[in-house]
Amino acid sequence: MARKTDIPPSYYGEPRKFDPGFRGPIHNRGCTDVVCCVVFVIFILGYIALGTVAWIHGDPRKVVYPTDSHGQFCGQQGTPNANKAILFYFNILQCANPAVLINLQCPTTQLCVSKCPDRFATYLDMQYNYRYNNSYWEYYRQFCKPGFDNPRKSVAQVLRDEDCPSMIVPSRPFLQRCFPDFITRNGTLTVANKTVFKDGLGKTRSVIDLRDAANGITSLLDAKEVGMKIFEDYANSWYWILIGLVITMVVSLAFILLLRFTAGVLLWLIIFGVIAVVGYGIWHCYWEFSTLRGKPHGDGDVTISDIGFQTDFRVYLQLSQTWLIFMISLSVIEAVIIVILIFLRRRVRIAIALLKEGSRAIGYIMSTLFYPIITFVLLAICIAYWAVTAVFLASSGDAVYKVMSTQDKCVYANLTCDPETFSQTNVTKVCPGSQCTFAFYGGESLYHRYIFVLQLCNLLVFLWLVNFTIALGQCTLAGAFASYYWALRKPQDIPSCPLFSSFSRAVRYHTGSLAFGSLILAIVQMFRIVLEYLDHKLKGAHNAFARFLICCLKCCFWCLEHFIKFMNRNAYIMIAIYGKNFCTSAKDAFFLLMRNVVRVAVLDKVTDFLLFLGKVLISGSVGVLAFFFFTRKIPVIQEEVPSLNYYWVPLLTVIFGSYLIAHGFFNVYAMCVDTLFLCFLVDLEVNSGSAARPFYMSSTLRQILDKKNSKRRKDKRERGR
C-alpha cells in the first residue's frame, strides 16, 4: 500500500506543501475498499444464484407461446398443439379491449388452431348446410374443442358446454392470435366486405361491435405491415448503412486528432460570432426604436401598459418601448459577455490549451479510442443477463385457473378453480355459462410470493453492474491519460501499454472502490425508477399535493444523480492517480475542484460545447450525405442505391448510429480532458518549477500561467548523455 509520504500533502487538504517524491500515478498500491469488494463479489454470486433459480423454475415458453384455456401451449413441439400455433377466441365480442386479449383474461374459451377462419359462419348455418354437404362441418369443426364430433347436437347444448363457437368471423393472425380482418373501404370499416354479420344467437351485429371488442388491433396490424417493409429496407440497405457508420468513425477520429490545431480557432470564432450577432441585434433594435419614434402619428408614444395583455405578439412589435426593452436587454448581455471574457480570458486560454493537449494525448495513446468497445460488450452482457433473468422470473410458477363468467353478478367470478373437478361443482348452476379458464402463471410457495421482490433485486444488481462497468472504463482511461500527463518527456517517458496497465491496476486494486461508487449511484437510480412508477400510478389521481410531492422528489433525485455522477467521475480519476479509497478520493477531488471552481466551470462549459458541436457536425454531415445518397441525388452512384419502401429508415439509422459512434469517441476525449485538468491542478499545487520539482504541464500552459522550469535539470540530463 502506498505510504502517506508518497502522496502530496495538499492532497489531504493541508496547506500547499510540495513533495519532491511525487512523480505521477503511484504504482506501489494496495487494495482499497476491501469490504465493499467482498460485498460486491457476494452480490454477483447471489445474482448468479438468482438466475439459476429463475432458470430452474421459469419457462420462457409461457411468454413465447400463447396458452389456451387448459394451460397448454400453442405451437409447442412434441405436444398435440405442435401444428396449432395460433390462439382462437370462441366469442371475441366478450373481450373488452386488446389488452384483455393479450393478457389472456378474456372471459371466453380459447383454443389452439392451425389457421384463423377466413369466412363468416354460424353454428346454425353449419347445421343447416351439413345436411346437404359434409364439408361445412369439416371446416367448422377445426374451431371446436378437440374430440367433439357431433354436429347434430342442439345449439343450446353446444353453447352451454362451450363445444363450438356460436360464430366465426374472417380473421388473420397477429401476435399468434386470431383477430378480425378489418379493412377500411371508402371510409367505412368492413370485414370481408361486410358491415353487418350474424352472431349465431339470432341477432344481427355491426362490424363496429367487433371493432369495439378489438379496439386498436387495426393500427397494430398496420404497424406489422410497416414493420415488414422496414425489415426489407434494412435487408436491402445494411451494407450502405455500415459504410456510413465507418465513415463516421473515421471522421470522428480525424476531428479529435485535429482539435489540437482547431480547438482555439473554433472556440474564438464562436465567441466572436456570438458577440457580433448580439451586436447586430442591438443595432437592429435601435433602428426599429428610432423608426417608430420618428413616426408623426404612429404608435411610438404608446406604452405596453396602455394596450395591456394581447394574445397576438405582433402588436407589441409595433411599440417603440418593446424595441427599447430588447435593446437594453441585449446591451446588458453583450456587456456581460465582454466583461467575462476580459476577466476570464486566461482561463479560457487554459481550457483551449487543455483541449489541444487532450487531442495530443489521444494521438499518443490511440488504443483508448477502442476501449468503448469493451465497455459496450460488458454492458451488452449485463443487459442480456438481466433481461433473460427477468423473463424466467416472470414465467415462474404453475398454471392458475379462475372462474370466468359473462354475468356481472356471479359470486364465483375470478375465484381460483380446478378444471378437472370444475364440472362437479355447483358453480355452473349458480352462474350459468361460467367456465374454469387458465388465467396466469403463479403459485403459493415462498418463492412465488416473493417473485416481485426478486425482480426488484434483479433490477438493483443490474443497475449496480452497469454503473460498475462504466466506472471501470472511466478509471481505466483516467489511469492511461494520467500516465501521459506525468511523463516529463513526451512521448519518450510514456510507459508501454498504458491502457492495459491502467486496466490491470483498476481491477486488481480498486474493484471495491469502483463498486462502492457504483452502488451509491445505483441506489439513487433505483429510487428514481420507483418515483417514476408512483408518478405513473398517480396520473389519474386527484390528489394535487401527492403529485406535487412526487414531482419535487423526482427533481431532487435527478439533481442528486447528476451530482453523484460528476463526483464519481472525478473520484475515479483521483483513484487512478493516487490509489486511495473511494471516500478519500471523492473528498479530495471535491476540495481540489472547489479551490479552482472558476477554472472548472469554464473548462466544463467549453468542453461540453465543443464536443456537442462536434457530435452535431459529424452526425449532421453524415446524415446529409446519406440523405443525398438514399434519395438518388448523387448522379455518380444513382444506380448503386437500393430499392427502398421508406428511404428514412436507413437515413435515420445512419444519423442515430453516427451520433452514438461520435458520442463514444468524444466520451473518451472528455475523459481525457477531465483527467488532464485534474492532473494540471495537482501539478500546480505539488510542483514549483525547480530542478527537484519541475512542472509536468505543457509549455503552452506554462506560458499562459507565466511558469517556468529550472534549466539545471535539463543541463544535468544533457551532461549525463
XYZ file of C-alpha atoms in Angstrom:
721
model
C 0.000 0.000 0.000
C 1.257 3.476 -0.801
C 2.738 5.324 2.148
C 1.470 8.748 3.108
C 4.913 10.142 2.318
C 4.327 9.130 -1.297
C 1.274 11.390 -1.523
C 1.452 15.177 -1.895
C 0.367 16.869 1.366
C -2.044 19.165 -0.491
C -3.955 16.023 -1.435
C -5.006 15.717 2.204
C -6.429 19.233 2.295
C -3.362 20.652 4.066
C -1.686 23.929 3.041
C 0.301 23.908 -0.165
C 3.413 21.893 0.518
C 5.337 20.048 -2.123
C 6.585 16.501 -2.093
C 9.653 16.010 -4.274
C 8.963 12.272 -4.358
C 5.713 12.604 -6.336
C 6.118 11.570 -9.987
C 2.622 10.828 -11.227
C 0.386 7.748 -10.846
C 1.514 5.605 -7.925
C 2.394 2.021 -8.819
C 3.112 0.766 -5.297
C -0.554 0.323 -4.392
C -2.715 -1.669 -2.061
C -6.303 -2.887 -2.304
C -8.912 -0.258 -1.448
C -12.433 -0.638 -0.006
C -11.920 -4.362 0.546
C -15.212 -4.763 2.431
C -17.187 -3.332 -0.471
C -15.248 -5.573 -2.847
C -16.255 -8.636 -0.818
C -19.888 -7.477 -0.718
C -19.789 -6.879 -4.470
C -18.476 -10.392 -5.131
C -21.132 -11.884 -2.823
C -23.849 -9.992 -4.688
C -22.531 -11.220 -8.021
C -22.585 -14.813 -6.748
C -26.100 -14.213 -5.422
C -27.094 -12.765 -8.794
C -25.818 -15.908 -10.497
C -27.778 -17.999 -7.985
C -30.890 -15.914 -8.659
C -30.521 -16.501 -12.391
C -30.062 -20.216 -11.778
C -33.166 -20.477 -9.589
C -35.165 -18.467 -12.120
C -33.910 -20.775 -14.874
C -34.997 -23.848 -12.897
C -38.488 -22.554 -12.097
C -39.120 -20.392 -15.122
C -40.317 -21.418 -18.539
C -39.918 -18.827 -21.327
C -42.370 -20.802 -23.438
C -45.057 -19.212 -21.292
C -44.005 -15.878 -22.771
C -43.199 -17.054 -26.310
C -46.257 -19.261 -26.891
C -49.901 -18.282 -26.334
C -51.805 -20.544 -23.938
C -55.287 -21.982 -24.374
C -57.993 -22.293 -21.737
C -56.439 -25.516 -20.417
C -52.956 -24.026 -19.957
C -51.497 -25.817 -22.979
C -49.017 -24.021 -25.252
C -49.979 -23.327 -28.835
C -47.349 -24.414 -31.359
C -45.098 -26.224 -28.889
C -43.269 -29.126 -30.490
C -43.889 -32.580 -29.061
C -47.466 -31.800 -27.972
C -50.878 -32.232 -29.645
C -50.754 -28.493 -30.390
C -47.472 -28.687 -32.319
C -49.188 -27.721 -35.589
C -51.635 -25.360 -33.917
C -49.640 -22.200 -33.236
C -52.495 -19.650 -33.223
C -54.917 -18.876 -30.411
C -58.611 -18.620 -31.368
C -61.316 -16.943 -29.239
C -64.762 -18.552 -29.265
C -66.611 -15.253 -28.829
C -64.402 -12.253 -29.382
C -67.337 -9.944 -28.661
C -66.913 -10.773 -24.959
C -63.425 -9.305 -24.965
C -63.433 -5.672 -23.931
C -60.119 -4.496 -25.435
C -56.859 -5.828 -26.886
C -55.105 -5.604 -23.529
C -57.571 -8.197 -22.213
C -56.883 -10.427 -25.196
C -53.112 -10.244 -24.977
C -53.185 -10.887 -21.227
C -55.358 -13.991 -21.768
C -58.089 -12.700 -19.496
C -60.947 -12.704 -21.997
C -63.990 -14.489 -20.478
C -64.448 -16.902 -23.374
C -62.999 -20.254 -24.368
C -59.590 -20.031 -26.009
C -58.476 -22.764 -28.390
C -55.279 -23.517 -30.319
C -55.867 -23.738 -34.072
C -53.678 -24.194 -37.137
C -55.221 -21.271 -39.023
C -57.706 -18.487 -38.493
C -61.204 -18.579 -40.046
C -61.480 -16.917 -43.451
C -65.260 -16.546 -43.713
C -68.395 -15.590 -41.809
C -70.341 -18.586 -40.477
C -72.572 -19.545 -37.560
C -73.190 -22.906 -35.921
C -76.835 -22.712 -37.002
C -75.851 -22.192 -40.650
C -73.391 -25.063 -40.422
C -76.041 -27.417 -39.050
C -78.432 -26.463 -41.844
C -75.863 -26.863 -44.635
C -74.357 -30.022 -43.119
C -77.421 -31.988 -44.166
C -76.533 -31.333 -47.810
C -72.743 -31.048 -47.730
C -70.408 -32.595 -45.149
C -67.623 -30.096 -45.996
C -69.344 -27.394 -43.947
C -68.855 -29.430 -40.800
C -65.287 -30.424 -41.729
C -64.351 -26.756 -41.950
C -66.265 -25.630 -38.852
C -65.058 -28.474 -36.596
C -61.443 -27.247 -36.657
C -62.610 -24.357 -34.455
C -64.384 -26.638 -31.989
C -62.935 -28.416 -28.994
C -60.727 -31.403 -29.870
C -62.703 -34.630 -29.821
C -66.114 -33.036 -30.414
C -67.751 -34.807 -33.383
C -71.476 -34.366 -33.050
C -72.725 -31.721 -35.497
C -76.328 -32.700 -34.738
C -76.079 -31.666 -31.084
C -78.526 -28.893 -30.307
C -77.272 -25.336 -30.445
C -78.299 -24.636 -26.852
C -76.310 -27.614 -25.555
C -73.256 -26.796 -27.704
C -73.161 -23.223 -26.446
C -73.797 -24.330 -22.863
C -70.912 -26.813 -22.948
C -68.693 -24.484 -24.982
C -68.106 -27.224 -27.545
C -68.048 -24.896 -30.548
C -68.212 -21.142 -31.125
C -71.596 -19.692 -31.978
C -69.975 -17.859 -34.894
C -66.704 -17.375 -36.693
C -65.544 -14.226 -38.472
C -62.806 -13.700 -41.089
C -59.603 -13.177 -39.127
C -55.872 -13.045 -39.552
C -53.149 -13.886 -37.039
C -51.383 -11.186 -35.075
C -49.197 -11.892 -32.053
C -50.169 -15.543 -32.686
C -53.821 -14.727 -32.029
C -56.802 -14.531 -34.378
C -58.155 -11.004 -34.708
C -60.901 -9.786 -37.084
C -59.598 -8.858 -40.539
C -60.584 -5.193 -40.535
C -60.371 -3.312 -43.834
C -61.444 0.292 -44.385
C -63.121 0.882 -47.741
C -64.138 4.404 -48.730
C -64.056 5.434 -45.105
C -66.260 2.529 -43.962
C -64.954 -0.206 -41.678
C -65.616 -3.677 -43.093
C -64.752 -7.306 -42.501
C -64.701 -9.381 -45.708
C -66.557 -6.525 -47.455
C -69.419 -6.739 -44.942
C -70.558 -4.190 -42.398
C -73.022 -6.485 -40.538
C -72.983 -10.161 -39.572
C -74.978 -12.751 -37.603
C -73.743 -13.623 -34.119
C -75.220 -17.136 -34.113
C -77.654 -16.212 -31.358
C -80.344 -14.821 -33.616
C -79.011 -11.251 -33.661
C -77.545 -9.150 -36.437
C -74.456 -7.299 -35.251
C -72.434 -4.483 -36.738
C -68.758 -4.656 -37.568
C -68.449 -1.706 -35.186
C -69.092 -4.171 -32.348
C -66.070 -6.174 -33.441
C -64.028 -3.009 -33.595
C -65.063 -2.091 -30.057
C -64.152 -5.581 -28.846
C -60.736 -5.396 -30.514
C -60.095 -1.693 -30.288
C -56.676 -0.734 -31.568
C -55.975 -4.003 -33.377
C -56.316 -2.369 -36.804
C -53.499 0.029 -36.111
C -51.390 -2.805 -34.710
C -51.911 -4.851 -37.865
C -50.962 -1.863 -39.995
C -47.900 -1.445 -37.815
C -46.979 -5.060 -38.544
C -47.108 -4.394 -42.279
C -44.959 -1.290 -41.831
C -42.574 -3.365 -39.734
C -42.205 -5.914 -42.543
C -41.392 -3.149 -45.009
C -38.861 -1.656 -42.596
C -37.234 -5.082 -42.266
C -36.996 -5.310 -46.059
C -35.370 -1.866 -46.168
C -32.771 -2.941 -43.623
C -32.095 -6.131 -45.588
C -31.534 -4.107 -48.785
C -29.500 -1.260 -47.300
C -27.474 -2.743 -44.422
C -24.268 -2.626 -46.470
C -24.597 1.108 -47.135
C -25.607 1.786 -43.527
C -22.404 0.049 -42.419
C -20.374 2.191 -44.817
C -21.969 5.344 -43.373
C -21.073 4.278 -39.826
C -17.482 3.512 -40.848
C -17.256 6.987 -42.384
C -18.470 8.368 -39.045
C -15.717 6.528 -37.178
C -13.042 7.923 -39.498
C -14.420 11.475 -39.326
C -14.750 11.322 -35.506
C -11.160 10.158 -35.154
C -9.918 12.862 -37.526
C -11.949 15.528 -35.676
C -10.420 14.588 -32.313
C -6.875 14.460 -33.677
C -7.293 17.821 -35.443
C -8.605 19.555 -32.319
C -5.008 20.265 -31.294
C -4.891 22.660 -34.262
C -8.514 23.828 -34.491
C -9.810 23.994 -30.885
C -8.684 27.587 -30.322
C -9.833 28.797 -33.728
C -13.251 27.160 -33.362
C -13.852 28.496 -29.868
C -12.755 32.087 -30.582
C -14.734 32.142 -33.832
C -17.835 31.061 -31.939
C -17.259 33.582 -29.130
C -16.727 36.498 -31.522
C -19.608 35.255 -33.635
C -21.918 35.436 -30.604
C -20.638 38.944 -29.836
C -21.248 40.003 -33.454
C -24.763 38.510 -33.518
C -25.728 40.221 -30.249
C -24.198 43.463 -31.555
C -26.274 43.236 -34.712
C -29.342 42.636 -32.546
C -28.603 45.820 -30.590
C -28.258 47.810 -33.809
C -31.475 46.363 -35.259
C -33.411 47.129 -32.060
C -32.075 50.709 -32.115
C -33.089 51.103 -35.772
C -36.630 49.838 -35.075
C -36.863 52.073 -31.990
C -35.730 55.154 -33.966
C -38.106 54.390 -36.853
C -41.143 54.053 -34.584
C -40.150 57.140 -32.586
C -39.828 59.149 -35.789
C -43.381 58.455 -36.969
C -45.510 61.606 -36.540
C -48.790 59.841 -35.783
C -47.621 56.323 -35.111
C -47.520 54.131 -32.037
C -44.211 55.488 -30.831
C -45.659 57.121 -27.709
C -47.946 54.193 -26.795
C -46.593 52.068 -23.943
C -47.087 48.392 -23.155
C -49.195 49.254 -20.118
C -51.570 51.244 -22.369
C -52.530 48.238 -24.518
C -52.422 45.647 -21.735
C -52.176 41.927 -22.391
C -52.556 40.842 -26.034
C -52.527 37.294 -27.385
C -51.088 38.477 -30.690
C -47.403 39.161 -30.017
C -47.088 41.177 -33.228
C -48.991 44.010 -31.576
C -46.084 44.609 -29.191
C -43.636 44.792 -32.109
C -45.378 47.982 -33.232
C -44.384 49.748 -29.994
C -41.107 51.619 -29.618
C -40.992 50.691 -25.940
C -40.766 46.991 -26.872
C -37.683 47.568 -29.015
C -36.164 49.733 -26.297
C -36.534 46.853 -23.819
C -34.978 44.447 -26.335
C -32.089 46.850 -26.954
C -31.372 47.323 -23.245
C -31.532 43.546 -22.608
C -29.165 42.735 -25.463
C -26.816 45.527 -24.378
C -26.646 44.043 -20.879
C -25.970 40.581 -22.334
C -23.244 41.996 -24.599
C -21.625 43.827 -21.691
C -21.710 40.708 -19.514
C -20.080 38.595 -22.258
C -17.326 41.159 -22.831
C -16.643 41.604 -19.097
C -16.497 37.828 -18.604
C -14.049 37.499 -21.499
C -11.860 40.289 -20.123
C -11.611 38.754 -16.656
C -11.631 35.085 -17.707
C -9.507 35.297 -20.853
C -6.622 33.442 -19.198
C -8.923 30.655 -18.015
C -10.428 30.361 -21.496
C -6.890 30.060 -22.894
C -6.126 27.351 -20.307
C -9.266 25.461 -21.367
C -8.221 25.666 -25.024
C -4.706 24.505 -24.176
C -6.072 21.513 -22.252
C -8.348 20.629 -25.199
C -5.348 20.666 -27.506
C -3.334 18.637 -25.013
C -6.153 16.095 -24.850
C -6.047 15.681 -28.619
C -2.290 15.202 -28.438
C -2.638 12.613 -25.649
C -5.123 10.540 -27.651
C -2.745 10.732 -30.614
C -0.062 9.064 -28.478
C -2.433 6.507 -26.858
C -4.712 5.589 -29.784
C -5.830 2.360 -28.126
C -8.030 4.371 -25.749
C -10.405 5.182 -28.622
C -11.302 1.496 -28.906
C -11.858 0.862 -25.193
C -15.589 1.794 -25.534
C -15.952 -1.482 -27.468
C -15.024 -3.380 -24.287
C -17.498 -1.286 -22.307
C -20.198 -1.965 -24.916
C -19.603 -5.743 -24.777
C -19.740 -5.777 -20.967
C -22.912 -3.678 -20.963
C -24.477 -5.983 -23.554
C -23.727 -8.988 -21.310
C -25.281 -7.229 -18.299
C -28.407 -6.250 -20.234
C -28.813 -9.720 -21.732
C -28.434 -11.453 -18.353
C -30.882 -9.064 -16.696
C -33.470 -9.485 -19.483
C -33.218 -13.299 -19.504
C -33.454 -13.451 -15.711
C -36.466 -11.124 -15.729
C -38.227 -13.294 -18.341
C -37.558 -16.505 -16.418
C -38.751 -14.902 -13.175
C -41.909 -13.627 -14.880
C -42.612 -17.092 -16.298
C -42.070 -18.922 -12.997
C -44.978 -20.783 -11.479
C -47.734 -23.208 -12.318
C -50.877 -22.612 -14.281
C -53.549 -20.824 -12.246
C -57.186 -21.211 -13.316
C -60.012 -18.842 -12.450
C -63.760 -18.805 -12.885
C -64.693 -16.707 -15.907
C -68.317 -15.657 -16.189
C -70.211 -13.442 -18.575
C -72.545 -12.431 -15.743
C -71.585 -9.326 -13.798
C -73.120 -10.554 -10.515
C -71.541 -14.003 -10.401
C -70.266 -14.568 -6.848
C -67.630 -17.043 -8.059
C -66.116 -14.748 -10.677
C -62.285 -14.527 -10.587
C -62.009 -17.216 -7.896
C -59.411 -19.935 -8.420
C -60.689 -23.292 -9.617
C -59.570 -26.760 -10.710
C -60.508 -27.623 -14.308
C -60.572 -31.353 -13.532
C -63.216 -31.037 -10.793
C -64.956 -27.885 -12.042
C -67.830 -29.797 -13.673
C -68.635 -31.468 -10.334
C -69.146 -28.151 -8.511
C -72.304 -26.051 -8.408
C -70.606 -23.019 -9.984
C -72.199 -23.644 -13.388
C -75.624 -23.885 -11.715
C -75.246 -20.624 -9.814
C -73.532 -18.856 -12.732
C -74.730 -20.435 -15.993
C -72.180 -20.192 -18.784
C -69.221 -19.815 -16.441
C -66.086 -21.893 -17.008
C -62.766 -22.678 -15.384
C -60.248 -20.900 -17.612
C -56.491 -20.542 -17.484
C -55.588 -17.087 -16.109
C -51.848 -16.779 -15.473
C -48.787 -18.496 -14.031
C -48.133 -18.246 -10.323
C -48.133 -20.176 -7.094
C -48.433 -20.038 -3.317
C -44.911 -21.134 -2.365
C -42.425 -18.820 -0.650
C -40.549 -18.427 -3.920
C -43.650 -17.422 -5.861
C -44.816 -14.972 -3.194
C -41.518 -13.072 -3.418
C -41.096 -13.007 -7.191
C -41.792 -9.261 -7.236
C -39.061 -8.707 -4.626
C -36.701 -10.866 -6.674
C -37.474 -8.751 -9.738
C -36.522 -5.634 -7.753
C -33.275 -7.319 -6.672
C -32.633 -8.245 -10.291
C -33.077 -4.606 -11.292
C -30.882 -3.240 -8.469
C -27.959 -5.577 -9.187
C -28.345 -4.839 -12.898
C -28.006 -1.100 -12.236
C -25.034 -1.798 -9.975
C -23.249 -3.844 -12.649
C -23.960 -1.289 -15.372
C -22.576 1.558 -13.272
C -19.588 -0.570 -12.269
C -18.815 -1.256 -15.937
C -18.921 2.451 -16.725
C -16.808 3.231 -13.641
C -14.210 0.640 -14.672
C -13.944 2.302 -18.077
C -13.564 5.765 -16.566
C -10.881 4.654 -14.093
C -9.003 2.762 -16.817
C -8.973 5.713 -19.208
C -8.046 8.105 -16.390
C -5.037 5.982 -15.461
C -3.841 5.834 -19.070
C -4.131 9.589 -19.630
C -2.575 10.357 -16.240
C 0.438 8.302 -17.333
C 0.704 10.588 -20.345
C 0.487 13.798 -18.308
C 3.080 12.771 -15.731
C 5.631 11.839 -18.394
C 8.163 14.675 -18.284
C 9.415 13.971 -21.786
C 6.587 13.106 -24.147
C 6.372 10.585 -25.698
C 9.672 9.080 -24.513
C 8.636 8.770 -20.849
C 5.135 7.410 -21.528
C 5.080 3.823 -20.157
C 4.460 0.981 -22.552
C 0.883 -0.341 -22.787
C -0.577 2.405 -20.537
C -4.168 1.340 -21.174
C -3.607 -2.313 -20.252
C -1.551 -1.337 -17.190
C -4.276 1.031 -16.017
C -6.965 -1.622 -16.546
C -4.947 -4.157 -14.563
C -4.449 -1.727 -11.661
C -8.142 -0.829 -11.577
C -9.292 -4.459 -11.483
C -6.591 -5.716 -9.117
C -6.570 -2.935 -6.533
C -9.704 -0.809 -6.884
C -12.646 -3.119 -7.615
C -14.046 -2.312 -4.156
C -13.772 1.453 -4.652
C -15.422 1.292 -8.072
C -18.168 -0.945 -6.664
C -18.715 1.483 -3.769
C -19.267 4.471 -6.052
C -21.407 2.403 -8.414
C -23.632 1.176 -5.575
C -24.362 4.718 -4.392
C -25.380 5.719 -7.911
C -27.438 2.534 -8.417
C -29.448 3.164 -5.224
C -30.269 6.701 -6.334
C -31.313 5.436 -9.775
C -33.474 2.786 -8.103
C -35.271 5.488 -6.121
C -35.814 7.434 -9.362
C -37.385 4.374 -11.011
C -39.715 3.890 -8.033
C -40.699 7.570 -8.187
C -41.411 7.270 -11.915
C -43.621 4.259 -11.178
C -45.509 6.123 -8.458
C -45.894 9.146 -10.726
C -47.362 6.910 -13.425
C -49.819 5.421 -10.931
C -50.863 8.845 -9.627
C -51.520 10.395 -13.035
C -55.221 9.758 -12.762
C -55.412 10.717 -9.098
C -56.981 13.951 -7.904
C -54.577 14.442 -5.000
C -52.685 17.527 -6.135
C -50.400 17.526 -3.088
C -49.240 13.953 -3.740
C -48.458 14.744 -7.383
C -46.607 17.912 -6.341
C -44.583 15.967 -3.754
C -43.668 13.278 -6.288
C -42.642 15.959 -8.778
C -40.383 17.648 -6.219
C -38.802 14.339 -5.237
C -38.171 13.469 -8.886
C -36.456 16.801 -9.403
C -34.314 16.393 -6.282
C -33.226 12.865 -7.142
C -32.460 13.924 -10.724
C -30.128 16.619 -9.401
C -28.643 14.184 -6.882
C -27.968 11.588 -9.570
C -26.154 14.067 -11.810
C -24.117 15.403 -8.871
C -23.086 11.875 -7.870
C -22.107 11.087 -11.464
C -19.917 14.201 -11.521
C -18.284 13.387 -8.183
C -17.795 9.705 -9.044
C -16.105 10.618 -12.311
C -13.561 12.854 -10.556
C -13.131 10.395 -7.689
C -12.211 7.650 -10.167
C -9.588 9.959 -11.697
C -8.033 10.531 -8.256
C -8.157 6.783 -7.576
C -6.339 6.150 -10.854
C -3.618 8.667 -9.877
C -3.153 8.138 -6.129
C -4.637 4.695 -5.447
C -6.630 5.819 -2.393
C -10.079 4.571 -1.327
C -13.301 5.970 -2.749
C -14.324 8.305 0.096
C -10.877 9.877 0.403
C -10.594 10.280 -3.359
C -14.073 11.807 -3.639
C -13.409 14.205 -0.751
C -10.089 15.425 -2.078
C -11.341 15.665 -5.650
C -14.199 17.820 -4.385
C -11.941 20.183 -2.432
C -9.438 20.341 -5.281
C -12.211 21.382 -7.662
C -13.667 23.857 -5.178
C -10.281 25.566 -4.881
C -10.425 26.041 -8.656
C -14.166 26.421 -9.154
C -13.943 29.123 -11.857
C -11.499 27.080 -13.919
C -13.782 24.057 -13.513
C -16.832 25.983 -14.736
C -15.020 27.459 -17.758
C -13.423 24.170 -18.821
C -16.628 22.200 -18.298
C -18.730 24.529 -20.452
C -16.080 24.957 -23.146
C -15.564 21.180 -23.397
C -19.294 20.407 -23.408
C -19.943 22.981 -26.108
C -17.112 21.878 -28.398
C -17.998 18.205 -28.043
C -21.681 18.893 -28.656
C -20.736 20.920 -31.709
C -18.566 18.053 -32.916
C -21.347 15.486 -32.462
C -23.845 17.663 -34.322
C -21.396 18.445 -37.138
C -20.394 14.813 -37.653
C -23.840 13.219 -37.387
C -25.384 16.072 -39.396
C -22.774 15.897 -42.161
C -23.016 12.114 -42.484
C -26.829 12.427 -42.349
C -26.857 14.956 -45.208
C -24.586 12.673 -47.252
C -26.882 9.708 -46.526
C -29.942 11.781 -47.497
C -28.496 12.683 -50.894
C -27.457 9.056 -51.421
C -30.714 7.305 -50.474
C -32.834 9.887 -52.363
C -30.723 9.307 -55.516
C -29.457 12.881 -55.709
C -25.823 11.906 -56.280
C -25.625 11.304 -60.061
C -22.389 9.296 -59.955
C -23.777 6.443 -57.841
C -27.512 6.586 -58.570
C -27.546 3.029 -59.899
C -25.992 1.698 -56.685
C -28.842 2.951 -54.480
C -31.027 0.016 -53.310
C -34.783 -0.003 -53.860
C -36.488 1.072 -50.628
C -40.020 1.338 -49.266
C -39.064 4.150 -46.893
C -35.799 5.990 -47.502
C -35.984 7.471 -43.996
C -35.379 4.040 -42.417
C -31.676 3.754 -43.353
C -31.335 7.545 -43.148
C -32.438 7.748 -39.507
C -30.385 4.655 -38.700
C -27.255 6.292 -40.120
C -27.916 9.580 -38.287
C -28.664 7.900 -34.946
C -25.777 5.447 -35.315
C -23.426 8.273 -36.288
C -24.389 10.232 -33.199
C -23.808 7.198 -30.950
C -20.404 6.491 -32.518
C -19.363 10.150 -32.216
C -20.660 10.119 -28.635
C -18.489 7.084 -27.844
C -15.352 8.677 -29.313
C -15.985 12.020 -27.644
C -16.649 10.399 -24.273
C -13.070 9.140 -24.383
C -11.911 12.633 -25.307
C -13.957 14.223 -22.490
C -12.454 11.749 -20.003
C -9.018 12.649 -21.321
C -9.598 16.391 -20.832
C -11.038 15.896 -17.329
C -8.074 13.729 -16.313
C -5.524 16.174 -17.699
C -7.329 19.017 -15.929
C -7.145 17.355 -12.514
C -3.524 16.426 -13.152
C -2.895 20.052 -14.118
C -4.426 21.289 -10.839
C -2.387 18.781 -8.836
C 0.721 19.803 -10.805
C 0.207 23.437 -9.819
C -0.154 22.560 -6.137
C 2.561 19.909 -5.963
C 5.360 21.319 -8.103
C 7.162 24.653 -8.163
C 9.210 24.513 -11.365
C 12.507 23.938 -9.567
C 15.007 21.280 -10.583
C 13.670 18.966 -7.864
C 10.011 19.708 -8.549
C 9.564 20.578 -12.245
C 6.155 21.276 -13.784
C 4.802 18.430 -15.924
C 2.332 20.620 -17.828
C 2.925 21.506 -21.460
C 4.992 24.516 -22.464
C 1.819 26.258 -23.705
C 0.204 26.027 -20.266
C 3.410 27.231 -18.603
C 3.472 30.252 -20.935
C -0.162 31.105 -20.175
C 0.463 30.900 -16.427
C 3.907 32.507 -16.721
C 5.533 29.446 -15.150
C 9.000 28.148 -15.963
C 11.003 25.041 -15.201
C 14.566 25.362 -13.911
C 17.197 24.686 -16.577
C 19.536 22.937 -14.170
C 17.701 19.647 -14.507
C 17.909 19.855 -18.264
C 21.660 20.613 -18.117
C 22.258 17.624 -15.841
C 20.380 15.377 -18.253
C 22.429 16.624 -21.190
C 25.702 16.079 -19.280
C 24.541 12.586 -18.382
C 24.173 11.782 -22.060
